[in-house]
mmCIF file of C-alpha atoms in Angstrom:
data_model
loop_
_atom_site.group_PDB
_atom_site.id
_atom_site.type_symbol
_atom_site.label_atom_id
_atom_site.label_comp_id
_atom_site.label_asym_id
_atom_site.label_seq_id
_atom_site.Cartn_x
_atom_site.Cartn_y
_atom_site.Cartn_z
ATOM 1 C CA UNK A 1 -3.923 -4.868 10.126
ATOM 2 C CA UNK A 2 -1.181 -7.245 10.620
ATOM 3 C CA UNK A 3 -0.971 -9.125 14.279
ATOM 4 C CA UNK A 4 1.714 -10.516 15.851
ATOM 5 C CA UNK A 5 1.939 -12.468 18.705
ATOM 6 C CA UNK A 6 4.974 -13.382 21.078
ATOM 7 C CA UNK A 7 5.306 -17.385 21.317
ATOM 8 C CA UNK A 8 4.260 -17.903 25.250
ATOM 9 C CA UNK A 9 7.939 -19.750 25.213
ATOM 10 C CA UNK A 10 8.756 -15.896 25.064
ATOM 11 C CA UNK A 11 5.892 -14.811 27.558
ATOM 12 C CA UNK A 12 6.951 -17.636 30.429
ATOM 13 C CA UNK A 13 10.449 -16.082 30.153
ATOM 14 C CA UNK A 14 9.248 -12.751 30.427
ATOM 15 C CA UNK A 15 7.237 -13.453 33.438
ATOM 16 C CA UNK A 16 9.812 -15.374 34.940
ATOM 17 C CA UNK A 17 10.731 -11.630 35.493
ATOM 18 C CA UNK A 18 9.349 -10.630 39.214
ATOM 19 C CA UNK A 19 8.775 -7.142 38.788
ATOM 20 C CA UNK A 20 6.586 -8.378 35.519
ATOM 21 C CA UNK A 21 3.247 -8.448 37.242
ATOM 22 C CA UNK A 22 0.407 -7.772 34.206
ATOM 23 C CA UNK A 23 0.079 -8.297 30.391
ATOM 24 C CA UNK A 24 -1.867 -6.328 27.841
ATOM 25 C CA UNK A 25 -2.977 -9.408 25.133
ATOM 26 C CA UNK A 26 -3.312 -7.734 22.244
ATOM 27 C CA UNK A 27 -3.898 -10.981 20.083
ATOM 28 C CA UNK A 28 -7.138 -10.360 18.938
ATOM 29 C CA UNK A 29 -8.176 -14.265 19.878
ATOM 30 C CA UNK A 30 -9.910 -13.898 23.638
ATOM 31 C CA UNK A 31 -9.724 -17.454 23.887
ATOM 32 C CA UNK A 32 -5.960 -17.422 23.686
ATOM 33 C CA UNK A 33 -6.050 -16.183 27.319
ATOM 34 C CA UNK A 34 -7.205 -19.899 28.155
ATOM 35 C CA UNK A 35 -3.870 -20.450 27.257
ATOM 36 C CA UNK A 36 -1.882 -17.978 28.370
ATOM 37 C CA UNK A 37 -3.368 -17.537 31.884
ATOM 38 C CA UNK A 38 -2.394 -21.410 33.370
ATOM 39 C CA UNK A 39 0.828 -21.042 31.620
ATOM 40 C CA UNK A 40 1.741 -17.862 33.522
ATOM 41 C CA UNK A 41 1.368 -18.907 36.580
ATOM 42 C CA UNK A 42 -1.756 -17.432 37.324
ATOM 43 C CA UNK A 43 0.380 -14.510 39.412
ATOM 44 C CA UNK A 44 0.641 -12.365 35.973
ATOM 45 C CA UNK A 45 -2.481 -10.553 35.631
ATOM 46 C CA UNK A 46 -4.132 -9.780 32.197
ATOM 47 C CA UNK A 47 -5.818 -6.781 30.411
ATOM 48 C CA UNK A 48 -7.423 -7.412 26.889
ATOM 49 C CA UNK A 49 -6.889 -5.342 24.236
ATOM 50 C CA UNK A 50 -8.744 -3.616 21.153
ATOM 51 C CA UNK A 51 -10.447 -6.518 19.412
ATOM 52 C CA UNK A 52 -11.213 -8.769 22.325
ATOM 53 C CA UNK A 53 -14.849 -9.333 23.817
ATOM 54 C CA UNK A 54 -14.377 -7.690 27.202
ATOM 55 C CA UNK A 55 -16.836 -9.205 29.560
ATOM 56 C CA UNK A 56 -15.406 -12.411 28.022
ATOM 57 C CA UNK A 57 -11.502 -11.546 29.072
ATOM 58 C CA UNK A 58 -12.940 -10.280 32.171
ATOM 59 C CA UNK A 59 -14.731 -13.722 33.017
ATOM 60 C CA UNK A 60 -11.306 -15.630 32.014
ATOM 61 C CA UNK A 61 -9.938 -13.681 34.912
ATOM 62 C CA UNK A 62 -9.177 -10.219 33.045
ATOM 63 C CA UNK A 63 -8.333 -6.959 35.644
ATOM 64 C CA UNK A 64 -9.326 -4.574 32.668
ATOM 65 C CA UNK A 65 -8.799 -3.336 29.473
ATOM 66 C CA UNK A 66 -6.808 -1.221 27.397
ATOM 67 C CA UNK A 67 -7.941 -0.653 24.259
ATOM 68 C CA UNK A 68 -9.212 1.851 21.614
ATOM 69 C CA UNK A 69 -12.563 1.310 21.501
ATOM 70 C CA UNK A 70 -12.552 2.090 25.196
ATOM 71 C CA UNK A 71 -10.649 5.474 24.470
ATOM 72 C CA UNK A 72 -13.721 6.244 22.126
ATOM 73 C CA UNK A 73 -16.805 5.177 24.043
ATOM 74 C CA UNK A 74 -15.062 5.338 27.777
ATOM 75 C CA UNK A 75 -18.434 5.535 29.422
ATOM 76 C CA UNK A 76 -19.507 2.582 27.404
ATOM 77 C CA UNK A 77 -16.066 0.800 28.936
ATOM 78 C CA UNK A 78 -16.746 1.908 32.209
ATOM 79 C CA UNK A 79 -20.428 0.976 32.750
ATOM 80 C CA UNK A 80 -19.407 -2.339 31.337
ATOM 81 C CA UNK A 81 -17.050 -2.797 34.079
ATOM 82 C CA UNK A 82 -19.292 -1.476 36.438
ATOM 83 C CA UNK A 83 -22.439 -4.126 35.322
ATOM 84 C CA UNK A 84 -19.251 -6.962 35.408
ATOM 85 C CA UNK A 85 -18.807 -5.946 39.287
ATOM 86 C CA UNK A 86 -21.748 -5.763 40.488
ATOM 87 C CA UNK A 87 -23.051 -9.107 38.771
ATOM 88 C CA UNK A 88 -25.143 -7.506 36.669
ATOM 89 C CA UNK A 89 -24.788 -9.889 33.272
ATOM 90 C CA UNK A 90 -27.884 -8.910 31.545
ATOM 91 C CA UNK A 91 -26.557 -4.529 31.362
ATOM 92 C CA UNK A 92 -23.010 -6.457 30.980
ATOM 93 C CA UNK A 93 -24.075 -8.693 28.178
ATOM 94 C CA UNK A 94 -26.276 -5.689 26.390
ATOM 95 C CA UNK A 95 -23.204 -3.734 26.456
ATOM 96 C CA UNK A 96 -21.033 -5.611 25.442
ATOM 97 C CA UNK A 97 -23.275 -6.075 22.099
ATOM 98 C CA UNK A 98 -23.538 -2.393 22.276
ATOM 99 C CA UNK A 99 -19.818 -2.057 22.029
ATOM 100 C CA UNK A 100 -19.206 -5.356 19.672
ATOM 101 C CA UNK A 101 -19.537 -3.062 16.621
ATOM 102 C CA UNK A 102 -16.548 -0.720 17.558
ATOM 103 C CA UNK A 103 -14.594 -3.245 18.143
ATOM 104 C CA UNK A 104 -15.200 -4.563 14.773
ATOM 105 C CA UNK A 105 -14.342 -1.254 13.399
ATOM 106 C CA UNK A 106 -11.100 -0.988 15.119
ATOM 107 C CA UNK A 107 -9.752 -4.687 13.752
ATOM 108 C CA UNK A 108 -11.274 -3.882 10.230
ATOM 109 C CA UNK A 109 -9.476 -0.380 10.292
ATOM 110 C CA UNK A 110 -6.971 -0.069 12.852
ATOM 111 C CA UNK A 111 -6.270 1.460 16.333
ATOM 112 C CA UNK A 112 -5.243 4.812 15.355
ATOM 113 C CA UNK A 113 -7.565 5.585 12.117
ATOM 114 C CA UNK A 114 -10.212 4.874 13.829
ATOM 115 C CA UNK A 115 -8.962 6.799 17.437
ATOM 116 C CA UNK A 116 -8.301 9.678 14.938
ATOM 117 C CA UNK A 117 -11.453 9.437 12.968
ATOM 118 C CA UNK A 118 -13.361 9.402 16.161
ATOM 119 C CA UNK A 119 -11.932 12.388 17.650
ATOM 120 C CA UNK A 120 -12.521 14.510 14.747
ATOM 121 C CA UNK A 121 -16.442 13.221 15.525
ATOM 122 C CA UNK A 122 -15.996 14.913 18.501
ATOM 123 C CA UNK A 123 -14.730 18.107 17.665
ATOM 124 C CA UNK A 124 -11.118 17.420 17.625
ATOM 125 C CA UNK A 125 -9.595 17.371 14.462
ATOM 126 C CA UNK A 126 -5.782 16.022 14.873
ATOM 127 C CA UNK A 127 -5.085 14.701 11.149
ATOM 128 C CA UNK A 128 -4.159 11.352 9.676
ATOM 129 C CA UNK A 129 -2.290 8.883 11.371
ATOM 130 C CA UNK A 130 1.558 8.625 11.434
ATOM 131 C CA UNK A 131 2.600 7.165 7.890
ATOM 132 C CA UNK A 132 2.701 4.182 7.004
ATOM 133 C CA UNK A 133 -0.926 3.964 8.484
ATOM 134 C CA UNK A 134 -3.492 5.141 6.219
ATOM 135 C CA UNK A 135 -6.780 7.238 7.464
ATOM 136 C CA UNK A 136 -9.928 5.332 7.844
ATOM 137 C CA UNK A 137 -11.791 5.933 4.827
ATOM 138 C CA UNK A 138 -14.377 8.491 4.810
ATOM 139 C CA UNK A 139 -17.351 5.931 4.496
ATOM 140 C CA UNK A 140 -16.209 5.094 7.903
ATOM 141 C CA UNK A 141 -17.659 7.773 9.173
ATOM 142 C CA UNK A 142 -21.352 7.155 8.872
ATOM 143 C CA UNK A 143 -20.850 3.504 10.220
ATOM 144 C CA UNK A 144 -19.103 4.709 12.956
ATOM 145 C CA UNK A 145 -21.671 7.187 13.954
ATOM 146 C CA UNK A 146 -24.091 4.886 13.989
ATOM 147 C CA UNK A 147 -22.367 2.558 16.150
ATOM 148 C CA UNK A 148 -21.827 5.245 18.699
ATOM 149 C CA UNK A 149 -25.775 6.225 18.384
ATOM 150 C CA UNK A 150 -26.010 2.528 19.100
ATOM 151 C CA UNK A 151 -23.733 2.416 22.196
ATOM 152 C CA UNK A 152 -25.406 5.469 23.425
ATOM 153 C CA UNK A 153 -28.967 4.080 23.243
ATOM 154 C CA UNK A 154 -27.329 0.957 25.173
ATOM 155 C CA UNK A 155 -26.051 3.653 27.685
ATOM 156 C CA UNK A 156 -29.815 4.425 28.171
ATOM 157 C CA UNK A 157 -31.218 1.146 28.274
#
């Protein structure tokens, strides 16, 4: 998967933007937020992406995050938030080495293979990704089952 990132040259002229209020890092490299945050003037609000560590972008001042992995665990996303709220950094930290896994799955493979492969898990076949993105490969499958047994038991703890 090839990243790009806009130079925060770019990103300060953006936000010099009023009605530009959040930004969706989709970097892959959490600790560029200790960059862009103070640089941004602290009013533009962040969400991390797929590959970040959440409770990570969420201690750096993160509102939330957008990201695959969240689309295919969302109760896993949600009780992370939850756990981040309340205080609650041991559930937080668990989770978040629950979830770890996915995320590596969704950098290694891509957002939408790996969306796509997960629905048809679930019972929802929708087919390949949009050319010129490739399908996860089929020995994807048992890894990613067993990192979704793993966030489950997490779920549980």
């Amino acid at each position: 998967m090839r990243v790009s990132d806009l130079p925060l040259s770019a990103l300060e002229r953006i936000v010099a933007d009023e009605t530009v209020q959040y930004l969706e890092d989709a970097s892959g490299v959490t600790g560029r937020l200790l960059t862009i945050r103070p640089a941004l003037d602290e009013r533009l609000r962040f969400f991390a992406a797929s590959a970040h560590l959440p409770a990570a972008a969420l201690d750096l001042g993160g509102v939330g995050r957008m990201a695959g992995p969240a689309c295919v665990a969302p109760a896993a996303a949600v009780a992370l938030w939850d756990a981040h709220r309340r205080g609650d950094l041991a559930r937080r930290a668990r989770l978040q080495e629950a979830i770890w896994p996915l995320n590596a799955l969704f950098v290694r493979h891509g957002a939408a293979p790996l969306v796509k492969l997960a629905l048809d898990e679930a019972g929802y076949p929708c087919g390949d990704p949009v050319r010129p993105q490739r399908p996860a490969p089929e020995s994807v499958r048992g890894e990613l089952r067993a990192v979704l047994a793993g966030i489950a038991e997490a779920l549980d703890a």
